Coordinates of C-alpha atoms and ligand atoms in Angstrom, one line a residue:
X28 CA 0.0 0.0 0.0
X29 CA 1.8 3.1 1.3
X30 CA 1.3 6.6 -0.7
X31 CA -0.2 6.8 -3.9
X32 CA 2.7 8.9 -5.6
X33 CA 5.3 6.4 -4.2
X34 CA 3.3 3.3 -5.4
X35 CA 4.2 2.3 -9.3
X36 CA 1.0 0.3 -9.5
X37 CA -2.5 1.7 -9.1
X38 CA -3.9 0.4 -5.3
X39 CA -6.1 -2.9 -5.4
X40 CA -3.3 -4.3 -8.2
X41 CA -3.5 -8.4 -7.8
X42 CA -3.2 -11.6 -9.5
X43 CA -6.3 -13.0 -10.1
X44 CA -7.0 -17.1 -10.6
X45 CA -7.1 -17.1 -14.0
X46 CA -3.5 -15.7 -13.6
X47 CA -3.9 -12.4 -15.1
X48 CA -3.5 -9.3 -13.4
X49 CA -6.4 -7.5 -12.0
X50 CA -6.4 -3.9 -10.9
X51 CA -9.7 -2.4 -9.3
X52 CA -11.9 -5.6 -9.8
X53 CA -11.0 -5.4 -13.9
X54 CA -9.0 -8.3 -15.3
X55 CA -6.1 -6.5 -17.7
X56 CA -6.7 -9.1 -20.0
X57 CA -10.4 -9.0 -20.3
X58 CA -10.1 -5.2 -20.7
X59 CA -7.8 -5.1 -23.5
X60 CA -10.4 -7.9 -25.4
X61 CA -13.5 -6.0 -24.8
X62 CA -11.9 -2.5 -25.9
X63 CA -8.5 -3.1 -27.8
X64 CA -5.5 -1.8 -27.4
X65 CA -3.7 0.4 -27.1
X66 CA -5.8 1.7 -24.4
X67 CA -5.6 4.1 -21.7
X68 CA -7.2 3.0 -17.6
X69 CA -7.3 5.2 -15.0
X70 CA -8.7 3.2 -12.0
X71 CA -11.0 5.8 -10.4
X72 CA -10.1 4.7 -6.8
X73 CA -6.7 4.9 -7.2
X74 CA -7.4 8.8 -8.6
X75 CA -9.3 9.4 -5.6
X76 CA -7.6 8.3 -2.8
X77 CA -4.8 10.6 -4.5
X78 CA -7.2 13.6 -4.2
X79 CA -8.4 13.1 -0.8
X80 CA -4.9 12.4 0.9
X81 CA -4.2 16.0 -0.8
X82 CA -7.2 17.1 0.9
X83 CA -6.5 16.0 4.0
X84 CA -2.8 16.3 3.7
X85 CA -3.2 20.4 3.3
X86 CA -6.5 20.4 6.0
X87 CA -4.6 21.8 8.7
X88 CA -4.1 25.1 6.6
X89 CA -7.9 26.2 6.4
X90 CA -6.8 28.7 3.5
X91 CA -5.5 25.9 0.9
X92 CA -7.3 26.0 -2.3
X93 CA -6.8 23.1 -4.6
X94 CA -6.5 23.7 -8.2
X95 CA -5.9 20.1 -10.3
X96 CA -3.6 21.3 -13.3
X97 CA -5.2 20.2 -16.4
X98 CA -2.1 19.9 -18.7
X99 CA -1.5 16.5 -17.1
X100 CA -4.6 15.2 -18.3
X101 CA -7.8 16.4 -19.2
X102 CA -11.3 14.9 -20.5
X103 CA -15.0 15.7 -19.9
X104 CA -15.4 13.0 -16.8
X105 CA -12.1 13.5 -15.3
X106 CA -12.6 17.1 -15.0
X107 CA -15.8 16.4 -13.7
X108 CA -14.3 14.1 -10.9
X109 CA -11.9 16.7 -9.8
X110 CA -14.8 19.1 -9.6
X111 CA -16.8 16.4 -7.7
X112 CA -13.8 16.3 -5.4
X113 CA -14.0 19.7 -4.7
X114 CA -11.1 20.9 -6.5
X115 CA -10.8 24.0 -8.8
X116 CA -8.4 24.1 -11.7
X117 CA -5.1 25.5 -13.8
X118 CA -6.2 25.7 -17.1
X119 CA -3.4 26.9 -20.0
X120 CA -5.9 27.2 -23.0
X121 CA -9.3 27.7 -25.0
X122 CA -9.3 24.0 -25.4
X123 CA -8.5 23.1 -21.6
X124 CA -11.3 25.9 -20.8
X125 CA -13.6 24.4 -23.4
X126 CA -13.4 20.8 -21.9
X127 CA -14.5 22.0 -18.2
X128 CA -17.5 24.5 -19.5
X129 CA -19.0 20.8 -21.4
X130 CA -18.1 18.9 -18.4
X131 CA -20.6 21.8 -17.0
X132 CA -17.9 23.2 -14.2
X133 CA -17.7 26.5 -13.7
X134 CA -14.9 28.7 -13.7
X135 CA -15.0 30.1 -10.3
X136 CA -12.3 27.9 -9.0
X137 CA -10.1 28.1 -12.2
X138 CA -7.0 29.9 -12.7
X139 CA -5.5 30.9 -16.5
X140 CA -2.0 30.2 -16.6
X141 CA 0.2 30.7 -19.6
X142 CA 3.1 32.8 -21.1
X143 CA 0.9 33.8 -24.3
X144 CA -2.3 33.6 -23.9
X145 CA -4.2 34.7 -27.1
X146 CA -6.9 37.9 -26.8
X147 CA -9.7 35.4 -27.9
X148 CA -8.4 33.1 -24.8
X149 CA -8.3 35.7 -22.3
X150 CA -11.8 36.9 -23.7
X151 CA -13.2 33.1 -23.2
X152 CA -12.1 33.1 -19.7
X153 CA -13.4 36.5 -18.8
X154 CA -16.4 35.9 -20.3
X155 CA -16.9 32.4 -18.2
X156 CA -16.1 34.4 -15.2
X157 CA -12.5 33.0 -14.7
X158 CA -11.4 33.5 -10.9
X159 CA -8.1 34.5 -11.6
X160 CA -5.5 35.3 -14.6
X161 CA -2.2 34.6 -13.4
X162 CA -0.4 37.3 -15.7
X163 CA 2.9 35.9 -17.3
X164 CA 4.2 39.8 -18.9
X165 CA 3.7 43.1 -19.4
X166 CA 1.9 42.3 -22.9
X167 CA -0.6 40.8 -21.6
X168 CA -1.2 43.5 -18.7
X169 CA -2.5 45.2 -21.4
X170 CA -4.3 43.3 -23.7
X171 CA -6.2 42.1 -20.3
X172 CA -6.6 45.5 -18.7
X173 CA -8.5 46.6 -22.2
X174 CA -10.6 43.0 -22.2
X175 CA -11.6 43.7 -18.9
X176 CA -12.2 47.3 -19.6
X177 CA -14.2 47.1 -22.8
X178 CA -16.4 44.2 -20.5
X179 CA -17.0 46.9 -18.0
X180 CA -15.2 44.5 -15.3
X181 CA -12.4 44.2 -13.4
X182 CA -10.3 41.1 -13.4
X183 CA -8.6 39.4 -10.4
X184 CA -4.8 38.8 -11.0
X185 CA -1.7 36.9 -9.9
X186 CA 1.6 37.7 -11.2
X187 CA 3.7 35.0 -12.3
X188 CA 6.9 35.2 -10.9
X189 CA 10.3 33.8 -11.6
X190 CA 11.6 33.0 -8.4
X191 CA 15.4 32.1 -9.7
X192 CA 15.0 28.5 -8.3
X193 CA 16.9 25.7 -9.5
X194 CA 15.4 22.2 -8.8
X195 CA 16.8 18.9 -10.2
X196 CA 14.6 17.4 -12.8
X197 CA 14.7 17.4 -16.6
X198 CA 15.8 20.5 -18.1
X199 CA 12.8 20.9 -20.3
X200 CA 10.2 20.6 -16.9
X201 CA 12.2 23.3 -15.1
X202 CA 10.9 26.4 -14.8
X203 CA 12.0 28.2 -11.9
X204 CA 14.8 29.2 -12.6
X205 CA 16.2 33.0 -14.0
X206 CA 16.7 31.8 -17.7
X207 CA 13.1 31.3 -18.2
X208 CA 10.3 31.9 -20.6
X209 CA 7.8 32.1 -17.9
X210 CA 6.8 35.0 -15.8
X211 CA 8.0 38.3 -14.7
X212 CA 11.6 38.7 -12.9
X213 CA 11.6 40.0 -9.6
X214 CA 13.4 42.9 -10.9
X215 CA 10.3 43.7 -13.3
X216 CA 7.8 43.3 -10.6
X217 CA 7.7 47.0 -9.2
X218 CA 6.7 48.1 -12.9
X219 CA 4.2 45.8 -13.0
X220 CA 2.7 47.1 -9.7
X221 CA 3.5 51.0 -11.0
X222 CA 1.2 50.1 -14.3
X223 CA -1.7 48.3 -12.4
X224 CA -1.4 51.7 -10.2
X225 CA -1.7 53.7 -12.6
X226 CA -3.1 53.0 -16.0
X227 CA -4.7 49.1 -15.6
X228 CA -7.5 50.0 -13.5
X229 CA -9.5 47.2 -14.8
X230 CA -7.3 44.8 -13.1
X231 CA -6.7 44.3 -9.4
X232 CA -4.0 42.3 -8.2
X233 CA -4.5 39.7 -5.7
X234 CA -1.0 37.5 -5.2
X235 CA 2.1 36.5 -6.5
X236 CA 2.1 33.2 -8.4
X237 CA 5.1 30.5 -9.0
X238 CA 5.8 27.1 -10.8
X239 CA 9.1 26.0 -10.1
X240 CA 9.3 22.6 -12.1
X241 CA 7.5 19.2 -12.6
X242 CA 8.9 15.6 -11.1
X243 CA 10.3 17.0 -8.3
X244 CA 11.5 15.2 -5.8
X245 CA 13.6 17.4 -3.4
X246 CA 11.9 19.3 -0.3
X247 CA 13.8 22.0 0.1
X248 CA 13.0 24.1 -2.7
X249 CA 9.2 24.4 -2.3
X250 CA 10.5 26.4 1.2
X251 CA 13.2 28.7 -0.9
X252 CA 9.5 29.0 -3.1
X253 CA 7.6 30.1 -0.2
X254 CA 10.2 32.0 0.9
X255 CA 11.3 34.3 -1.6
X256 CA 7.0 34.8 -2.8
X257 CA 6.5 35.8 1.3
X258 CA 9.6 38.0 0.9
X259 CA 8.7 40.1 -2.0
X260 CA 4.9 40.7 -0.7
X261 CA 6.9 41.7 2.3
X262 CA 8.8 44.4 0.2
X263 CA 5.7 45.2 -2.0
X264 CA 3.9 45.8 1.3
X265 CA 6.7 48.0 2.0
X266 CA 7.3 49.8 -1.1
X267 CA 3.7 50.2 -2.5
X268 CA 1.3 49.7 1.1
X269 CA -0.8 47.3 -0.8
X270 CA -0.8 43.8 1.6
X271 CA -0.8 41.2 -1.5
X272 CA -2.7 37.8 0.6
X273 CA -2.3 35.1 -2.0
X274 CA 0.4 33.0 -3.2
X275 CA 0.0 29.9 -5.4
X276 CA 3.3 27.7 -5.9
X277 CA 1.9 25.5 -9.1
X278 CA 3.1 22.0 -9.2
X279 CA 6.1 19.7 -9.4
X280 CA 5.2 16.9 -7.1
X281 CA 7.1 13.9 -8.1
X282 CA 5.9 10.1 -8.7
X283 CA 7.4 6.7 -8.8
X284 CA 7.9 5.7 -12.5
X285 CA 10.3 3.1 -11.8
X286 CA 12.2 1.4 -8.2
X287 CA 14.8 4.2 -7.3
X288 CA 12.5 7.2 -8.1
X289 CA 12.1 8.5 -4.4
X290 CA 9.3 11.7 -4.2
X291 CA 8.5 12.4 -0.7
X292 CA 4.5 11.7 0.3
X293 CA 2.3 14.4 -0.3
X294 CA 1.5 14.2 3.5
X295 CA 5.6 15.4 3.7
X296 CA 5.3 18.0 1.2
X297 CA 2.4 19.5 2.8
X298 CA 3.9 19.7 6.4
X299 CA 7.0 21.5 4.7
X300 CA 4.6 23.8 3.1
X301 CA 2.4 24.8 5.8
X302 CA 5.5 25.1 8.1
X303 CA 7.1 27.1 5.6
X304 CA 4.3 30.0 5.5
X305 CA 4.2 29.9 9.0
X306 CA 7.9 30.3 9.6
X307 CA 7.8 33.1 7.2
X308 CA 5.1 34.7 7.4
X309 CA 6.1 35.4 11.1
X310 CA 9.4 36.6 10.0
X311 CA 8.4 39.4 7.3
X312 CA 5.2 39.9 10.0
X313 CA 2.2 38.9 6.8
X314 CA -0.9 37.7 7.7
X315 CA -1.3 34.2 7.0
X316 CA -1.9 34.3 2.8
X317 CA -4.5 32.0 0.6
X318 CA -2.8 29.5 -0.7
X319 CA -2.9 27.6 -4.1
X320 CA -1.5 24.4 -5.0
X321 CA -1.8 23.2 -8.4
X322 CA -0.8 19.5 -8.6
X323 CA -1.2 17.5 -11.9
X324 CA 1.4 15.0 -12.5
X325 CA 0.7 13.7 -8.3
X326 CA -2.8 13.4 -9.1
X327 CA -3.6 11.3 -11.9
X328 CA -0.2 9.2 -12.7
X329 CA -0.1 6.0 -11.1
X330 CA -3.5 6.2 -11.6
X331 CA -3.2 4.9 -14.9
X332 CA -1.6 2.4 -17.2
X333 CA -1.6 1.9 -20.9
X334 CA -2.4 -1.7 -22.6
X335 CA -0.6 -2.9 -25.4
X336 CA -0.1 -5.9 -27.4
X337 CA 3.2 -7.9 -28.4
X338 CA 3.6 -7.9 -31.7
X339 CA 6.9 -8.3 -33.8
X340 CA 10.6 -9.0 -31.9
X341 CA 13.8 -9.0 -33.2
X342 CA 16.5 -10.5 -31.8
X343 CA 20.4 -9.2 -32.2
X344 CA 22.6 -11.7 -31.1
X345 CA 24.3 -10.9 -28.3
X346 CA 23.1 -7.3 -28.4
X347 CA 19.6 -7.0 -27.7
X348 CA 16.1 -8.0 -28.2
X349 CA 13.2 -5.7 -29.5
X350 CA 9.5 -6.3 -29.0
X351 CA 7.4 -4.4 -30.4
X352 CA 3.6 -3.2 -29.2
X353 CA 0.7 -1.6 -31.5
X354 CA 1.3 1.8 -29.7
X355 CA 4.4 4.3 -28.8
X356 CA 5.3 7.5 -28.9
X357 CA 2.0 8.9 -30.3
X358 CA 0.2 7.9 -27.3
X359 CA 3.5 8.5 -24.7
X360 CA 5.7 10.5 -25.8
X361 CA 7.6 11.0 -22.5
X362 CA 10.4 8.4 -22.9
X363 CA 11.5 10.1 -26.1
X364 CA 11.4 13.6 -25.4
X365 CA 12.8 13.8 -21.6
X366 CA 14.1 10.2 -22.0
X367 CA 11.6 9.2 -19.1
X368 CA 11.5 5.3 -17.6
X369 CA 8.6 3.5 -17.0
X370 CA 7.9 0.3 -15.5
X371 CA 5.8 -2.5 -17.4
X372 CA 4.9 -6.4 -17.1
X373 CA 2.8 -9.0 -19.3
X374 CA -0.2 -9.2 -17.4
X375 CA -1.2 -12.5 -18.8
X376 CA 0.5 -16.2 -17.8
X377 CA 1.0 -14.2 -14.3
X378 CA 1.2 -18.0 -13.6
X379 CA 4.8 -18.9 -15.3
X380 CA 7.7 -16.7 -15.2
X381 CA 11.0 -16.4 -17.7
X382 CA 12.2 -13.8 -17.4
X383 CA 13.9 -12.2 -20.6
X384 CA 15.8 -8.9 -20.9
X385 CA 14.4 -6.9 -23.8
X386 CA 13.7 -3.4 -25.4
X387 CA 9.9 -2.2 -25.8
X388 CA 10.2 -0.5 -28.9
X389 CA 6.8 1.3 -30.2
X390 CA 5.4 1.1 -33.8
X391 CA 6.3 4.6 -35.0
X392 CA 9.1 5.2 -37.7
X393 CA 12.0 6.2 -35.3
X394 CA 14.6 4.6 -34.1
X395 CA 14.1 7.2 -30.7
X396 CA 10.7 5.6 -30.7
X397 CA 11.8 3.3 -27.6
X398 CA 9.2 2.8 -24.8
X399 CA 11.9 1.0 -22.2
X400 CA 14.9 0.2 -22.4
X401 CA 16.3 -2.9 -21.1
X402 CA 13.9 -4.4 -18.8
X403 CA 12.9 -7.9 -17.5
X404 CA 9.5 -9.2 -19.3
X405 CA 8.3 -13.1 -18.6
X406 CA 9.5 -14.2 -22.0
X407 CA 7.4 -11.9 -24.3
X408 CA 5.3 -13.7 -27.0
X409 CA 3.4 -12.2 -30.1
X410 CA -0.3 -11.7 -28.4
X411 CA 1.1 -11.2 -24.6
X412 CA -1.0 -7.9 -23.1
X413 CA 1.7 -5.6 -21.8
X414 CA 0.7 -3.4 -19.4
X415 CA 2.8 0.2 -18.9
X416 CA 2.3 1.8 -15.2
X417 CA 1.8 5.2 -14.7
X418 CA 1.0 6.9 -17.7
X419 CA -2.2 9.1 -16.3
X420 CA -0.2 12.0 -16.7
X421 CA 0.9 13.9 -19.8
X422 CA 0.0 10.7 -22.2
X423 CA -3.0 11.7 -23.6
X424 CA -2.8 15.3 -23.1
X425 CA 0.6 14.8 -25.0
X426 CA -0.5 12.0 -27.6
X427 CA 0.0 12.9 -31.1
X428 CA -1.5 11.3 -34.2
X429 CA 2.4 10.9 -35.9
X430 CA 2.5 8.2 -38.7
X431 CA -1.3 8.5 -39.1
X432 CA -2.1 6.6 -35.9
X433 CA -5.2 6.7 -34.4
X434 CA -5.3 7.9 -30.6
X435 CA -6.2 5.1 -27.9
X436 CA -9.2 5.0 -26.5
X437 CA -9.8 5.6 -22.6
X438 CA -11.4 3.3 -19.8
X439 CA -12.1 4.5 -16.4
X440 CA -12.1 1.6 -13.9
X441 CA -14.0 1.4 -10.0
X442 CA -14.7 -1.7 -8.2
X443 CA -15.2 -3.9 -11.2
X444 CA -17.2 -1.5 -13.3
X445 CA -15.4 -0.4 -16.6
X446 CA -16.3 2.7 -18.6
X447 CA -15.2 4.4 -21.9
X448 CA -14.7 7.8 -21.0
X449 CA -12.8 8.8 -24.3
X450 CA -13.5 6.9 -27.3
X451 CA -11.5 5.7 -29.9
X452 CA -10.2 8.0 -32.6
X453 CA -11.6 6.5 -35.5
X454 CA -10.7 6.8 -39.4
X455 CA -13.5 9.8 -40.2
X456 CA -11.9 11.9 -37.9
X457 CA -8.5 11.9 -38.8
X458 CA -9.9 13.2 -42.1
X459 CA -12.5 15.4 -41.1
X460 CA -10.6 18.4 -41.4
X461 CA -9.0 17.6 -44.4
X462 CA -9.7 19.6 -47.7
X463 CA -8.9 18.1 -51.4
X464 CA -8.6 21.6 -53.7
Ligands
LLP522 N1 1.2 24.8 -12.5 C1 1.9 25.3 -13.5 C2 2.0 26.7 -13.8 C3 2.6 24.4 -14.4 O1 3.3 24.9 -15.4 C4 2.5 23.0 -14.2 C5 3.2 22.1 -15.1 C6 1.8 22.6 -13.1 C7 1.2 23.5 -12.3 C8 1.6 21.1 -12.8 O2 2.8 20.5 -12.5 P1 2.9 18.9 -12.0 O3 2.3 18.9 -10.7 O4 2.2 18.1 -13.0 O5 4.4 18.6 -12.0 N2 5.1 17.4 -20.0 C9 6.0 17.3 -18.9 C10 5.5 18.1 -17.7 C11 5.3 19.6 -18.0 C12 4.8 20.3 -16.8 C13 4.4 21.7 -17.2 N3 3.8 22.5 -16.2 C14 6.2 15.9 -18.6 O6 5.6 15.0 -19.2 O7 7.0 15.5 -17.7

């Protein structure tokens, strides 16, 4: 058991007596049959129990609002889970916003993040009465002021802020640090202030906002976060007498993809969080601020896995062996672009085991297109239902339809139940916006 985001399997994982692996009352094997592969499960209890222990992890700090970030996966019924669950949400895009208003959630718990957000995206959101824009530049203090204006309104904002954080993960999921696209320097933020003062009266700033990178696994630099956000509405206080009472410090939350990843519990991260606003908000003398978290990643990957079946092998002599499944990088991309490791097994003839070293290698035309490399399968066989853990997060929302293949479709599993909740791309559609002149 233990925590969800240290857990490579989704909870309720087993081997059932036909000697397949079962995961939330759903055989693996029966579920590839009835809908194909690939295909996408996310096991709805596993999800949950990952939203409630961030609930209950953050409960001691009564002003913790919990925004899912939808980059890391978003449909119709998971948005309408997290909204169940009582969370609000980051959303980057029309599209993002466009899923949750047909899911029927609102935007009053919804914050628009993004450094270029597009006038007809920042009209969208105003227009669905978005909580709050998190402003990434001084462009787009304009273009919002005069949205806001020419609605007659006057929109809540965050500044984005580059805190000049360095954490260690992948170079293309940091985002703290100076040399960044995102957000306003510190040294830009007193011009920022100067123009909401004087000329963006349509705008009234609430907070400083932050995102300092994704797959994080260290502690300490969620309190330099806190830290240097507390400090600065300590010298804004100072400097400007406005007492700014929100901070939100995005994401980054790390999971177990494979043995040695090692992200501290989200019941850890919280303590150092709360802690952290405490200790500092008593040394720059702040009230206690709102607090946003926006965890995507945490939330929804080990709560799902992607089915595939074995198809062709080849075997190098004394170099390697390749199998091959019907899926890849168009429906996870991850392994090839931030050379991300995942953990898989056959999840039929649980009964036998061989094991054989061997490379998953996708279907796509690329020799990069390599799911894992080098790991133990029990002696893989055309037909054998692979199953790849933890690929809830940024697998769809990142699938592709390279080499013409069609995207998987998407099961959500609870206690035996299956249901479709995205279907299979089919033929039509990949033409549909096609035009022959
Ligand atoms: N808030 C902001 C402003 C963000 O930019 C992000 C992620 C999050 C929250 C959520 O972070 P999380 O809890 O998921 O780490 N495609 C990459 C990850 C990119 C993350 C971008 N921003 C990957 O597959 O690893």
């Amino acid at each position: 058991m233990g925590f969800v985001n240290q857990n490579i399997k989704p909870f309720n994982t087993k081997i059932n007596n036909k000697g397949n692996v079962e995961i939330s009352g759903c055989d693996l094997v029966e579920l590839a049959q009835k809908y194909s592969t690939p295909l996408y499960v996310m096991d709805k209890v596993t999800l949950e129990k990952m939203a409630l222990d961030y609930k209950q992890a953050f409960s001691s700090y009564k002003n913790t609002r919990m925004m899912y970030a939808s980059k890391a996966l978003m449909t119709s019924a998971i948005a309408l889970i997290f909204y169940k669950l009582g969370f609000g949400f980051d959303v980057v895009s029309l599209g993002e916003m466009y899923i949750l208003k047909n899911a029927g959630v609102s935007f009053s718990h919804a914050t628009f993040n993004g450094n270029n957000k597009g006038k007809d995206e920042l009209e969208y959101a105003l227009q669905n009465g978005i909580a709050r824009v998190s402003v990434d530049n001084f462009y787009e203090l304009e273009i919002l002021n005069e949205i806001a204006k020419q609605k007659g309104m006057v929109q809540k904002i965050l500044l984005r802020v580059t805190p000049g954080i360095e954490c260690h993960t992948h170079e293309y999921i940091k985002t703290g640090q100076l040399d960044s696209k995102f957000g306003f320097d510190l040294n830009m933020v007193d011009d920022a202030i100067c123009f909401i003062q004087s000329k963006y009266k349509n705008l009234e700033l609430k907070g400083l906002h932050a995102h300092i990178g994704s797959q994080i696994f260290e502690t300490q630099v969620f309190e330099d976060e806190i830290q240097v956000l507390l400090k600065e509405i300590r010298r804004i206080k100072d400097k400007f007498n406005i007492e700014l009472n929100e901070i939100n410090i995005g994401g980054g939350l790390g999971v177990t993809y494979v043995e040695s990843d090692c992200p501290p519990d989200v019941y850890k991260i919280a303590d150092i969080i709360i802690e952290a606003i405490k200790k500092y908000c008593k040394l720059y003398e702040l009230d206690e601020p709102v607090l946003y978290i926006e965890p995507g990643r945490s939330l929804v990957a080990t709560a799902g896995f992607t089915l595939y079946t074995i198809g062709s092998s080849k075997d190098i002599k004394g170099i390697r062996k390749y199998v091959s499944v019907d899926g890849g990088m168009s429906d996870n991309p991850r392994p090839s672009m931030y050379s991300a490791e995942y953990f898989a097994e056959i999840v039929n003839r649980k009964d036998e085991y061989n094991p054989k070293k061997v490379t998953v290698a996708g279907k796509f035309c690329e020799s990069g297109d390599i799911l894992i490399k080098d790991i133990e399968l029990n002696s893989p066989e055309a037909g054998d239902i692979l199953c790849v853990y933890d690929t809830g997060a940024y697998c769809y929302s990142m699938s592709s339809n390279y080499n013409g293949v069609l995207k998987p479709a998407m099961v959500l599993i609870n206690n035996g139940k299956s249901d479709i909740i995205v279907k299979r791309q089919t033929l039509e559609q990949l033409v549909q916006n096609d035009v022959i002149v």
